[in-house]
């Protein structure tokens, strides 16, 4: 009498076609039904961030746009996976804002970029 054991990974027992991806650390692009555009970044789940933009009492620029225009809707897409470090993600977001020039984004502050903190000798 011989007993044979065949091991399998537990994930091989389940169909993963309906898997929901929780995408984070991304640069995203939103297009309103009125053709206004917005570029944003997040380190959190992108779909949760997009839902926040849809709330009229939220403080984001797309939410303010939707509060002023209640019949408008945004369509969102991820344009780039980004870095985990916020500073690098913000630089990448600024690059896409300068490249695509979305109408809803507005520049609030000017930050001086110091390439050589101690000057050039």
Coordinates of C-alpha atoms in Angstrom, one line a residue:
X1 CA 0.0 0.0 0.0
X2 CA 1.6 3.4 -1.1
X3 CA 0.4 6.9 -0.1
X4 CA 1.3 9.7 -2.5
X5 CA 1.0 13.3 -1.5
X6 CA 0.6 16.1 -4.1
X7 CA 1.0 19.6 -2.7
X8 CA -0.6 22.6 -4.4
X9 CA -0.6 26.3 -3.7
X10 CA -3.9 27.5 -2.2
X11 CA -4.1 30.3 -4.8
X12 CA -4.3 27.6 -7.6
X13 CA -7.7 26.6 -6.2
X14 CA -9.3 30.0 -6.8
X15 CA -10.1 31.9 -10.0
X16 CA -8.4 35.3 -9.9
X17 CA -10.0 36.8 -13.0
X18 CA -12.3 39.1 -11.0
X19 CA -9.4 40.4 -8.8
X20 CA -9.8 44.0 -7.8
X21 CA -6.5 45.9 -7.9
X22 CA -5.9 48.4 -5.2
X23 CA -3.7 50.8 -7.1
X24 CA -1.8 53.3 -5.0
X25 CA 1.2 55.7 -5.6
X26 CA -0.1 57.0 -8.9
X27 CA -0.5 60.2 -11.0
X28 CA -4.0 60.4 -12.3
X29 CA -5.9 62.4 -14.9
X30 CA -9.6 63.4 -14.7
X31 CA -11.7 64.7 -17.5
X32 CA -15.0 66.4 -16.7
X33 CA -18.0 66.0 -18.9
X34 CA -17.5 69.8 -19.8
X35 CA -14.0 69.0 -21.0
X36 CA -12.2 70.6 -18.0
X37 CA -9.2 68.6 -16.9
X38 CA -7.4 67.8 -13.6
X39 CA -4.1 66.1 -12.7
X40 CA -3.5 64.7 -9.3
X41 CA -1.4 62.4 -7.2
X42 CA -2.0 60.0 -4.4
X43 CA -0.2 57.5 -2.2
X44 CA -3.6 55.9 -1.3
X45 CA -6.0 53.8 -3.2
X46 CA -6.8 55.7 -6.4
X47 CA -10.5 54.8 -6.6
X48 CA -11.0 56.0 -3.0
X49 CA -9.3 59.3 -3.9
X50 CA -11.5 59.7 -6.9
X51 CA -14.7 59.1 -4.8
X52 CA -13.5 61.9 -2.5
X53 CA -13.2 64.2 -5.5
X54 CA -16.9 63.5 -6.2
X55 CA -18.1 64.6 -2.8
X56 CA -19.4 68.2 -3.0
X57 CA -18.3 69.1 0.5
X58 CA -14.7 67.9 -0.1
X59 CA -12.0 70.6 -0.3
X60 CA -10.3 69.4 -3.6
X61 CA -10.5 71.4 -6.8
X62 CA -12.5 68.8 -8.7
X63 CA -15.0 68.6 -5.8
X64 CA -15.4 72.4 -5.9
X65 CA -15.9 72.3 -9.7
X66 CA -18.6 69.6 -9.2
X67 CA -20.3 71.6 -6.4
X68 CA -20.5 74.6 -8.8
X69 CA -21.7 72.3 -11.6
X70 CA -23.8 69.5 -10.1
X71 CA -24.7 67.9 -13.4
X72 CA -21.0 67.4 -14.4
X73 CA -19.1 64.1 -14.0
X74 CA -15.4 63.2 -14.0
X75 CA -13.9 60.2 -15.8
X76 CA -10.6 59.1 -14.2
X77 CA -7.6 57.2 -15.4
X78 CA -4.1 56.5 -14.1
X79 CA -1.5 58.0 -16.3
X80 CA 1.6 56.9 -14.4
X81 CA 2.6 54.7 -11.5
X82 CA 4.7 56.9 -9.2
X83 CA 7.2 56.8 -6.4
X84 CA 6.4 56.1 -2.7
X85 CA 8.3 59.2 -1.6
X86 CA 5.9 62.2 -1.7
X87 CA 8.5 64.7 -2.9
X88 CA 9.3 62.6 -6.0
X89 CA 5.6 62.0 -6.6
X90 CA 4.9 65.8 -6.4
X91 CA 7.7 66.5 -8.9
X92 CA 6.2 64.0 -11.3
X93 CA 2.7 65.5 -10.8
X94 CA 4.1 69.0 -11.5
X95 CA 5.8 67.6 -14.7
X96 CA 2.4 66.3 -16.0
X97 CA 0.6 69.5 -15.0
X98 CA 3.2 71.6 -17.0
X99 CA 3.0 69.1 -19.9
X100 CA -0.8 68.7 -20.2
X101 CA -1.8 72.1 -18.7
X102 CA -5.1 71.0 -17.2
X103 CA -7.6 73.8 -16.7
X104 CA -8.8 73.0 -13.2
X105 CA -5.3 72.8 -11.6
X106 CA -4.1 76.1 -10.5
X107 CA -0.7 77.0 -9.1
X108 CA -1.1 78.3 -5.6
X109 CA 2.5 78.6 -4.4
X110 CA 5.8 79.2 -6.1
X111 CA 8.6 77.1 -4.7
X112 CA 12.2 78.1 -5.3
X113 CA 14.3 75.1 -6.4
X114 CA 17.8 75.2 -4.9
X115 CA 20.2 73.2 -7.0
X116 CA 23.3 74.3 -5.1
X117 CA 22.5 75.0 -1.4
X118 CA 25.9 76.4 -0.6
X119 CA 26.4 78.3 -3.9
X120 CA 28.8 77.6 -6.7
X121 CA 32.5 77.9 -6.0

